[in-house]
Amino acid sequence: MSQAFDIAVIGAGPGGYVAAIRAAQLGFKVACIDEWSNAAGGAAPGGTCTNVGCIPSKALLQSSEHYEQAAHHFAEHGIGVKGLSMDVGTMIARKDEVVKQNNDGILYLFKKNKITFFHGRGSFVSSNDEGFELAVTGKKPESITARQVIVATGSSARALPGVPFDEVNVLSNDGALRVGATPKTLGVIGSGVIGLEMGSVWRRLGADVTILEGLPTFLGAVDQHIAKEAHKAFTKQGLKIELGVKVGEIKSTKKNVSIAYTNAKGEAQTLVVDKLIVSVGRVPNTTGLNAEAIGIKLDERGAIEVDDKCRTNVAGVWAVGDVVRGPMLAHKAEEEGVAVAERIAGQHGHVDFDLVPWVIYTSPEIAWVGKTEQQLKESGRAFKAGSFPFLANGRARALGDTTGMVKMLADAETDEILGVHIVGPMASELISEACVAMAFKASSEDIARICHAHPSLSESTKEAALAVDKRTLNF
Ligand code: FAD
Ligand code: NAI
């Protein structure tokens, strides 16, 4: 006998579990199905983000940053550390505990919102005028029906052809987050977000890290003023980043991994490392969903095709997050999940895709929202630019972290803010002011006229706004 629901959500990552909560708040009877298991075989909702993505990577970034501070920067504060030691096992165990707290938090939220959670794989069986039949396979197979379905099955790491992840020597994001001891040498293919974050973790913990990037430009999607500053900082820290390479054969043995490649000058090279992280993008998860049973259309990348409202081609089936087009970011998935629940309830759920911020949690952090200088030039839109270096900010000097800047771009005529780009301390927090300002269509003058607390890093945002009008006060 099938259990009947108003809405079934497949996937309990940030897109799915948030959609389920919002739908329950709106009065629907909701089921959420997720197959992720922890080491003990128990349910581990939260998806990539909670289990092998945002949360564990930030836990390790924090631990490794503490170590780096103690080893290299405490002395300038007059703090001596004798016999400093580091235990990777403890760091990994702490990271696992942080993950578990988040898994448990989501299970609690399901209970609190009266959402029925199924631990197992969800797949489409059939559809009729009443809705959809879904099968849940797992320890306890179930059959459920729902009038509407939200697919939030996320994404998985993309492997290079012929180089499967063994998670011992050749690592995806999953293996990269549970290496038992610092490798002496670490190779990374792809200097995107994962490459830089995970490369930073293991460099701080003592690995000699080389990143091989196919494109000739470092962080091509980032404002190039900011990307150049970040590249300088990473190189100074000891991250070796080779751009414009062509990766050839990769051989993994018990002892090491060798990567044959051609460098930007066309010279044949071989990199031999203890471990290799492959971070060359992610692929949408649709395997096992049996989307074909009800005729859901996929695009050429294997992502579920949706319109700007997250509607698939099958009425009553919606899809959100990494499994659809757009940036693969947790907050984008959440926004879409909330909007879909509201649309099912007849409300006007809304996601502004132009205002989805990006953050790379390296040190310095990189964060941006809106258009880059290169995008504005390409589109021919006239703009004014202003930037302010953290070197001239009192709080940054007191923190001892003066790398980077805030850069603001505003329309040449109307002064509307079109983009804000930050590289430097706490960029992840500072970017929110820019998001709020841009959501309210603020001008750079609006920010320049708002009182910002002193001393604070956010004064750099105000100064960047003043710089748009060529009138910084402190630089
Ligand atoms: P997912 O989080 O992938 O969740 C999908 C869930 O669906 C999974 O639990 C999966 O097991 C389950 N599932 C799949 N198919 C089925 C099925 N048929 N039946 C049942 N369950 C199924 N983003 C940020 O915004 N900030 C960050 O700092 C950040 N850091 C990251 C670090 C790393 C190392 C990685 C890999 C990613 C990071 N991301 C970050 C990206 C972020 O994790 C994703 O954008 C986000 O998790 C997408 O959410 P989602 O709900 O679409 O999918
Ligand atoms: P990515 O798309 O960020 O970077 C992949 C990089 O690999 C690109 O620079 C690309 O040019 C390069 N590349 C691709 N094929 C290559 C090849 N054969 N040889 C050499 N270089 C090659 O992908 P990544 O780092 O795997 O991360 C996936 C996604 O996960 C991100 O795009 C982001 O959406 C999400 N993420 C977000 C984070 C955050 O918000 N802080 C953190 C980590 C991941």
XYZ file of C-alpha atoms and ligand atoms in Angstrom:
572
model
C 0.000 0.000 0.000
C 1.515 3.337 -1.092
C 1.784 6.279 1.282
C 0.288 9.370 -0.343
C 1.860 12.850 -0.174
C 1.175 16.258 -1.672
C 4.850 16.744 -2.518
C 7.774 14.306 -2.705
C 11.281 15.723 -2.795
C 14.032 13.470 -4.157
C 17.367 14.465 -2.598
C 18.034 16.063 0.784
C 20.922 18.359 -0.160
C 20.505 22.131 0.354
C 18.104 22.283 -2.600
C 15.922 19.367 -1.475
C 15.783 19.631 2.290
C 15.096 23.378 2.202
C 12.372 22.864 -0.440
C 10.813 20.209 1.822
C 10.849 22.531 4.854
C 9.333 25.461 2.937
C 6.659 23.170 1.451
C 5.790 21.870 4.936
C 5.610 25.440 6.264
C 3.093 26.152 3.497
C 0.865 23.353 4.771
C 1.681 20.507 2.372
C 2.101 16.875 3.365
C 5.729 16.308 2.376
C 8.061 13.343 1.860
C 11.808 13.690 1.343
C 13.894 10.793 0.014
C 17.686 10.674 0.244
C 20.117 7.822 -0.205
C 23.280 9.231 1.434
C 24.585 6.967 4.205
C 27.203 7.632 6.875
C 30.024 5.184 7.653
C 27.690 3.216 9.944
C 25.057 2.903 7.208
C 22.706 5.433 8.830
C 20.933 8.272 7.051
C 23.132 11.306 6.370
C 20.893 13.996 4.863
C 22.455 17.231 3.650
C 23.815 16.015 0.333
C 27.172 16.904 -1.146
C 27.161 20.199 0.728
C 26.957 18.668 4.189
C 28.792 15.387 3.641
C 31.612 16.048 1.173
C 31.342 19.695 0.155
C 30.767 23.089 1.733
C 30.736 22.070 5.384
C 33.621 19.572 5.687
C 35.841 21.641 3.381
C 35.282 24.716 5.532
C 35.995 22.689 8.693
C 39.370 21.588 7.274
C 40.098 25.057 5.900
C 39.569 26.401 9.439
C 41.765 23.767 11.135
C 44.560 24.172 8.597
C 44.352 27.976 8.845
C 44.739 27.763 12.651
C 47.856 25.669 12.115
C 49.248 28.083 9.543
C 48.609 31.031 11.879
C 50.284 29.309 14.827
C 53.243 28.178 12.734
C 53.895 31.377 10.808
C 51.984 34.372 12.122
C 51.625 34.180 15.917
C 55.259 35.310 16.363
C 54.501 38.783 14.946
C 51.911 39.192 17.762
C 54.607 38.283 20.292
C 53.158 34.842 20.852
C 55.687 32.036 20.864
C 54.605 28.472 20.265
C 57.118 25.837 21.273
C 56.694 22.255 20.175
C 53.808 23.038 17.815
C 52.358 19.847 16.457
C 49.532 18.844 14.191
C 47.498 15.685 13.984
C 45.630 15.197 10.735
C 43.594 12.369 12.259
C 42.150 14.715 14.906
C 41.358 17.333 12.262
C 39.527 14.766 10.141
C 37.641 13.456 13.201
C 36.593 17.027 14.109
C 35.460 17.582 10.515
C 33.420 14.347 10.683
C 31.803 15.529 13.919
C 30.874 18.868 12.317
C 29.312 16.918 9.425
C 27.381 14.707 11.847
C 26.022 17.734 13.735
C 24.694 19.045 10.418
C 23.194 15.648 9.428
C 21.478 15.444 12.816
C 20.308 19.040 12.523
C 18.517 18.248 9.253
C 16.882 15.108 10.702
C 15.668 17.287 13.596
C 14.284 19.862 11.134
C 12.409 17.100 9.269
C 10.786 16.029 12.523
C 10.031 19.577 13.605
C 8.312 20.291 10.273
C 6.512 16.906 10.157
C 8.274 15.839 6.960
C 8.367 12.080 6.342
C 11.956 11.123 5.585
C 12.823 8.001 3.570
C 16.416 6.746 3.577
C 17.014 5.144 0.188
C 17.084 5.777 -3.523
C 14.016 7.369 -5.047
C 12.966 6.662 -8.613
C 9.988 7.335 -10.833
C 7.691 4.378 -11.530
C 4.742 5.898 -13.355
C 2.474 8.908 -13.636
C -1.276 9.341 -13.943
C -3.866 12.109 -13.591
C -3.488 12.045 -9.791
C 0.292 12.505 -9.816
C 3.313 10.232 -9.613
C 4.252 6.867 -8.206
C 7.771 6.625 -6.772
C 9.754 3.662 -5.521
C 12.161 3.969 -2.615
C 14.817 1.283 -2.617
C 17.037 0.807 0.394
C 16.996 -1.135 3.628
C 13.230 -0.686 3.742
C 11.701 -0.569 0.228
C 8.632 1.652 0.032
C 6.185 2.856 -2.550
C 4.825 6.381 -2.364
C 2.616 8.632 -4.431
C 2.771 12.406 -4.703
C 0.839 15.037 -6.595
C 4.009 17.038 -7.251
C 7.674 16.001 -7.269
C 10.753 18.163 -6.742
C 13.952 16.561 -8.053
C 17.035 17.782 -6.157
C 19.491 14.970 -6.824
C 22.587 17.187 -7.045
C 25.884 16.406 -8.736
C 29.006 14.252 -8.514
C 32.668 14.843 -9.278
C 33.618 14.511 -12.939
C 36.425 11.996 -13.529
C 38.930 12.388 -16.363
C 38.377 9.788 -19.113
C 40.174 6.551 -18.196
C 41.163 7.840 -14.732
C 38.572 6.604 -12.234
C 38.650 7.884 -8.650
C 40.076 5.215 -6.336
C 39.893 7.690 -3.394
C 43.290 6.419 -2.231
C 45.679 7.908 -4.798
C 43.342 9.569 -7.280
C 40.938 11.634 -5.236
C 37.661 13.381 -5.878
C 36.425 15.978 -3.378
C 35.324 13.021 -1.228
C 38.778 11.417 -0.893
C 40.458 14.840 -0.704
C 38.542 15.463 2.540
C 39.690 12.280 4.258
C 43.375 11.832 3.517
C 44.819 10.178 6.629
C 48.151 12.008 6.726
C 49.597 14.962 4.866
C 51.043 13.735 1.560
C 54.571 14.995 0.853
C 53.547 15.925 -2.659
C 50.064 16.616 -3.952
C 48.981 17.213 -7.523
C 45.699 18.907 -8.384
C 44.135 18.982 -11.833
C 41.936 22.049 -12.255
C 42.530 25.377 -10.529
C 38.834 26.013 -9.962
C 37.096 26.362 -6.627
C 37.803 22.860 -5.265
C 41.381 22.823 -6.540
C 42.194 26.085 -4.784
C 40.337 25.300 -1.530
C 41.629 21.733 -1.137
C 45.071 22.676 -2.484
C 45.210 25.365 0.240
C 44.218 22.924 2.995
C 46.969 20.443 2.178
C 49.603 23.127 1.454
C 48.965 24.649 4.894
C 49.383 21.216 6.423
C 52.769 20.780 4.765
C 52.209 19.248 1.315
C 54.143 20.484 -1.708
C 51.178 21.307 -3.977
C 51.208 21.689 -7.762
C 48.016 22.675 -9.574
C 47.707 21.997 -13.298
C 45.103 24.110 -15.072
C 44.021 23.679 -18.682
C 42.995 27.262 -19.349
C 45.606 29.947 -19.961
C 43.857 32.411 -17.622
C 43.740 32.035 -13.832
C 40.136 32.096 -12.543
C 38.828 33.299 -15.889
C 35.290 33.922 -14.584
C 36.555 36.169 -11.776
C 37.213 39.884 -12.267
C 40.790 39.762 -13.561
C 41.984 42.581 -11.282
C 40.952 40.389 -8.320
C 42.177 37.120 -9.880
C 45.665 38.596 -10.462
C 45.894 39.719 -6.825
C 44.778 36.273 -5.627
C 47.258 34.517 -7.941
C 50.078 36.649 -6.498
C 49.048 35.762 -2.931
C 48.690 32.002 -3.604
C 52.041 31.850 -5.401
C 53.715 33.692 -2.488
C 52.245 31.100 -0.109
C 53.906 28.334 -2.127
C 51.043 26.972 -4.247
C 52.547 26.144 -7.644
C 49.954 26.925 -10.309
C 50.713 26.012 -13.921
C 48.290 27.479 -16.442
C 47.604 26.482 -20.046
C 48.648 22.846 -19.609
C 47.358 19.854 -21.553
C 47.075 16.818 -19.321
C 48.015 13.515 -20.962
C 48.386 10.028 -19.515
C 47.898 9.556 -15.776
C 49.394 6.440 -14.174
C 48.513 5.469 -10.640
C 50.579 2.840 -8.838
C 50.673 1.767 -5.206
C 53.595 4.167 -4.658
C 52.562 7.326 -6.495
C 50.722 8.966 -9.363
C 52.471 10.288 -12.444
C 50.857 12.837 -14.699
C 52.226 13.452 -18.168
C 51.382 16.908 -19.479
C 52.424 19.576 -21.925
C 53.109 22.979 -20.413
C 52.056 26.352 -21.852
C 55.269 26.483 -23.899
C 54.408 23.119 -25.472
C 57.124 21.240 -23.565
C 56.457 17.664 -22.418
C 56.558 17.353 -18.611
C 55.869 14.714 -15.975
C 54.654 15.448 -12.476
C 55.038 12.641 -9.939
C 53.050 13.025 -6.724
C 51.950 10.973 -3.721
C 48.292 11.863 -4.262
C 46.280 13.518 -6.996
C 43.055 15.493 -6.644
C 41.026 15.738 -9.839
C 38.742 18.765 -9.624
C 37.625 19.485 -13.167
C 33.955 20.209 -12.559
C 30.874 18.180 -11.647
C 28.171 16.218 -13.452
C 24.445 16.235 -12.627
C 23.077 13.127 -10.823
C 20.280 11.483 -12.755
C 21.422 7.857 -12.784
C 18.918 5.585 -11.098
C 16.187 8.225 -11.080
C 14.359 6.487 -13.936
C 13.419 9.913 -15.301
C 12.664 8.250 -18.645
C 9.702 6.386 -17.066
C 7.713 9.617 -17.167
C 9.566 11.301 -20.047
C 11.584 13.966 -18.196
C 13.893 15.709 -20.683
C 17.616 15.999 -19.993
C 19.904 18.476 -21.755
C 23.146 17.638 -23.579
C 25.120 17.747 -20.269
C 22.752 15.239 -18.664
C 21.166 17.947 -16.500
C 17.390 18.038 -16.100
C 16.028 20.631 -18.485
C 14.037 23.334 -16.690
C 12.704 26.784 -17.487
C 13.483 29.859 -15.398
C 10.830 28.736 -12.869
C 12.436 25.264 -12.411
C 9.576 23.535 -14.275
C 10.569 20.403 -16.203
C 8.772 19.386 -19.390
C 6.459 17.162 -17.269
C 3.737 19.165 -15.511
C 4.009 18.617 -11.747
C 7.717 17.720 -11.803
C 10.175 20.418 -10.806
C 13.966 20.314 -10.487
C 16.389 22.502 -8.510
C 20.054 22.861 -7.578
C 23.077 21.192 -9.137
C 20.951 18.829 -11.247
C 19.758 21.785 -13.354
C 21.443 24.679 -15.220
C 23.196 27.529 -13.454
C 25.968 27.781 -10.892
C 26.530 24.712 -8.708
C 26.215 26.507 -5.370
C 24.384 25.535 -2.197
C 22.667 28.904 -1.753
C 21.476 28.895 -5.383
C 19.994 25.411 -4.773
C 18.276 26.635 -1.582
C 16.804 29.696 -3.270
C 15.391 27.546 -6.065
C 13.990 25.027 -3.557
C 12.141 27.739 -1.624
C 10.863 29.370 -4.809
C 9.489 26.058 -6.164
C 7.641 25.252 -2.908
C 6.108 28.735 -3.043
C 5.139 28.352 -6.716
C 3.412 25.039 -5.977
C 1.446 26.925 -3.310
C 0.413 29.486 -5.928
C 2.790 32.146 -4.669
C 5.373 34.098 -6.679
C 8.619 32.448 -5.641
C 11.529 34.393 -7.058
C 15.262 33.833 -7.616
C 17.443 36.631 -8.939
C 20.134 34.717 -10.828
C 22.071 37.967 -11.389
C 22.563 38.352 -7.656
C 23.908 34.946 -6.640
C 27.188 35.621 -4.809
C 30.285 33.445 -5.219
C 32.879 32.851 -2.528
C 36.168 30.952 -2.712
C 37.230 30.203 0.861
C 40.959 30.414 0.368
C 43.176 32.813 2.244
C 42.760 35.504 1.069
C 39.086 34.800 0.435
C 37.640 35.767 -2.935
C 34.004 36.884 -3.209
C 31.945 38.600 -5.836
C 28.453 39.426 -6.976
C 27.206 40.914 -10.236
C 29.198 41.738 -13.332
C 32.971 41.670 -13.744
C 34.899 44.428 -15.504
C 35.518 42.111 -18.461
C 31.772 41.307 -18.780
C 30.841 45.001 -18.739
C 33.466 45.790 -21.391
C 32.219 42.926 -23.570
C 28.612 44.104 -23.277
C 29.605 47.681 -24.064
C 27.984 49.080 -20.909
C 29.710 52.246 -19.732
C 30.844 51.972 -16.117
C 32.937 53.618 -13.411
C 35.261 51.572 -11.196
C 36.588 52.242 -7.724
C 38.787 50.101 -5.528
C 40.240 50.325 -2.053
C 43.127 48.215 -0.721
C 42.918 46.514 2.689
C 46.453 47.842 3.217
C 44.838 51.212 3.965
C 42.172 49.790 6.323
C 42.859 50.096 10.056
C 41.042 46.893 11.048
C 42.922 44.877 8.414
C 46.226 46.234 9.749
C 45.188 45.311 13.303
C 44.244 41.828 12.110
C 47.595 41.554 10.365
C 45.887 40.653 7.098
C 46.154 43.434 4.548
C 46.174 41.443 1.323
C 43.695 42.440 -1.354
C 41.006 44.993 -1.985
C 37.343 45.776 -2.511
C 36.431 46.810 -6.037
C 33.100 48.344 -7.031
C 31.702 48.806 -10.524
C 28.829 51.211 -11.130
C 26.891 52.392 -14.160
C 28.599 55.449 -15.672
C 25.350 57.423 -15.894
C 22.956 56.180 -13.198
C 25.646 55.132 -10.668
C 23.736 51.860 -10.005
C 26.129 49.261 -8.563
C 26.732 46.572 -11.205
C 29.305 44.398 -9.463
C 31.364 44.129 -6.288
C 34.556 42.070 -6.191
C 36.601 41.362 -3.102
C 39.841 39.555 -2.421
C 40.968 39.718 1.177
C 40.062 38.941 4.779
C 36.430 37.915 5.475
C 35.390 38.565 1.883
C 32.713 35.871 2.422
C 31.022 38.060 5.033
C 31.669 41.408 3.369
C 29.971 40.385 0.122
C 26.531 40.313 1.798
C 26.443 44.106 2.039
C 26.947 44.230 -1.728
C 24.160 41.656 -2.287
C 21.725 43.661 -0.178
C 22.711 46.934 -1.819
C 22.346 45.516 -5.319
C 19.023 43.835 -4.501
C 17.746 47.292 -3.551
C 19.310 48.753 -6.730
C 21.590 50.981 -4.667
C 24.017 53.415 -6.246
C 27.657 53.620 -5.214
C 26.786 56.983 -3.662
C 24.223 55.247 -1.402
C 26.983 53.047 0.060
C 29.362 56.005 0.277
C 26.803 57.943 2.356
C 26.011 55.113 4.813
C 27.771 55.171 8.195
C 29.979 52.064 8.547
C 31.381 51.022 11.931
C 34.999 51.871 12.673
C 37.318 50.097 12.676
C 35.848 47.452 10.407
C 36.757 45.715 7.180
C 33.437 46.929 5.781
C 34.813 50.468 5.719
C 36.762 49.237 2.682
C 33.454 48.701 0.880
C 32.418 52.249 1.711
C 35.826 53.514 0.573
C 35.549 51.531 -2.690
C 32.197 53.276 -3.223
C 33.899 56.639 -2.556
C 36.639 55.586 -5.000
C 34.004 55.223 -7.742
C 33.602 59.015 -7.352
C 37.392 59.420 -7.016
C 37.173 60.674 -3.426
C 38.537 58.050 -1.052
C 39.293 59.443 2.385
C 41.973 57.025 3.543
C 43.939 56.258 0.391
P 23.424 17.808 -3.395
O 23.949 18.573 -2.249
O 24.393 17.103 -4.264
O 22.370 16.778 -2.790
C 21.735 15.838 -3.569
C 21.306 14.676 -2.690
O 20.458 13.832 -3.441
C 22.465 13.792 -2.217
O 22.317 13.511 -0.855
C 22.324 12.530 -3.044
O 22.783 11.369 -2.369
C 20.804 12.474 -3.186
N 20.353 11.691 -4.331
C 20.782 11.705 -5.617
N 20.017 10.875 -6.379
C 19.103 10.322 -5.536
C 18.038 9.413 -5.722
N 17.734 8.922 -6.915
N 17.312 9.053 -4.624
C 17.589 9.555 -3.396
N 18.579 10.435 -3.165
C 19.318 10.832 -4.233
N 28.671 25.509 -2.574
C 28.584 26.668 -1.907
O 27.626 27.408 -2.113
N 29.522 27.029 -0.972
C 30.607 26.251 -0.714
O 31.431 26.594 0.125
C 30.733 25.021 -1.415
N 31.769 24.216 -1.167
C 31.862 23.025 -1.846
C 32.976 22.228 -1.615
C 33.120 21.041 -2.293
C 34.318 20.172 -2.017
C 32.100 20.619 -3.212
C 32.204 19.303 -3.913
C 30.994 21.410 -3.445
C 30.878 22.637 -2.780
N 29.803 23.489 -3.010
C 29.722 24.681 -2.354
C 28.727 23.132 -3.955
C 27.519 22.599 -3.192
O 27.917 21.507 -2.413
C 26.426 22.200 -4.165
O 26.134 23.268 -5.034
C 25.161 21.828 -3.405
O 25.409 20.757 -2.531
C 24.047 21.447 -4.376
O 22.908 21.115 -3.644
P 21.808 20.116 -4.222
O 20.761 20.042 -3.189
O 21.448 20.502 -5.583
O 22.551 18.710 -4.369
P 35.408 24.328 -11.353
O 34.523 24.413 -12.527
O 35.360 25.372 -10.319
O 36.920 24.261 -11.849
C 37.382 23.284 -12.719
C 38.690 23.754 -13.324
O 39.283 22.648 -13.975
C 38.503 24.845 -14.359
O 39.401 25.897 -14.104
C 38.789 24.137 -15.670
O 39.350 24.984 -16.648
C 39.775 23.076 -15.224
N 39.829 21.891 -16.091
C 38.785 21.205 -16.616
N 39.234 20.140 -17.327
C 40.581 20.145 -17.221
C 41.623 19.309 -17.699
N 41.353 18.231 -18.439
N 42.907 19.629 -17.406
C 43.203 20.711 -16.653
N 42.266 21.547 -16.173
C 40.976 21.269 -16.444
O 35.156 22.870 -10.759
P 35.544 22.230 -9.363
O 36.685 22.908 -8.734
O 35.603 20.773 -9.643
O 34.284 22.525 -8.482
C 32.999 22.139 -8.946
C 31.966 23.092 -8.497
O 31.659 22.896 -7.124
C 32.349 24.565 -8.577
O 32.239 25.089 -9.870
C 31.366 25.167 -7.658
O 30.146 25.310 -8.329
C 31.247 24.125 -6.580
N 32.108 24.496 -5.456
C 31.855 25.676 -4.806
C 32.645 26.088 -3.767
C 32.373 27.379 -3.116
O 31.322 27.954 -3.374
N 33.261 27.900 -2.284
C 33.743 25.260 -3.268
C 33.959 24.070 -4.055
C 33.141 23.715 -5.081
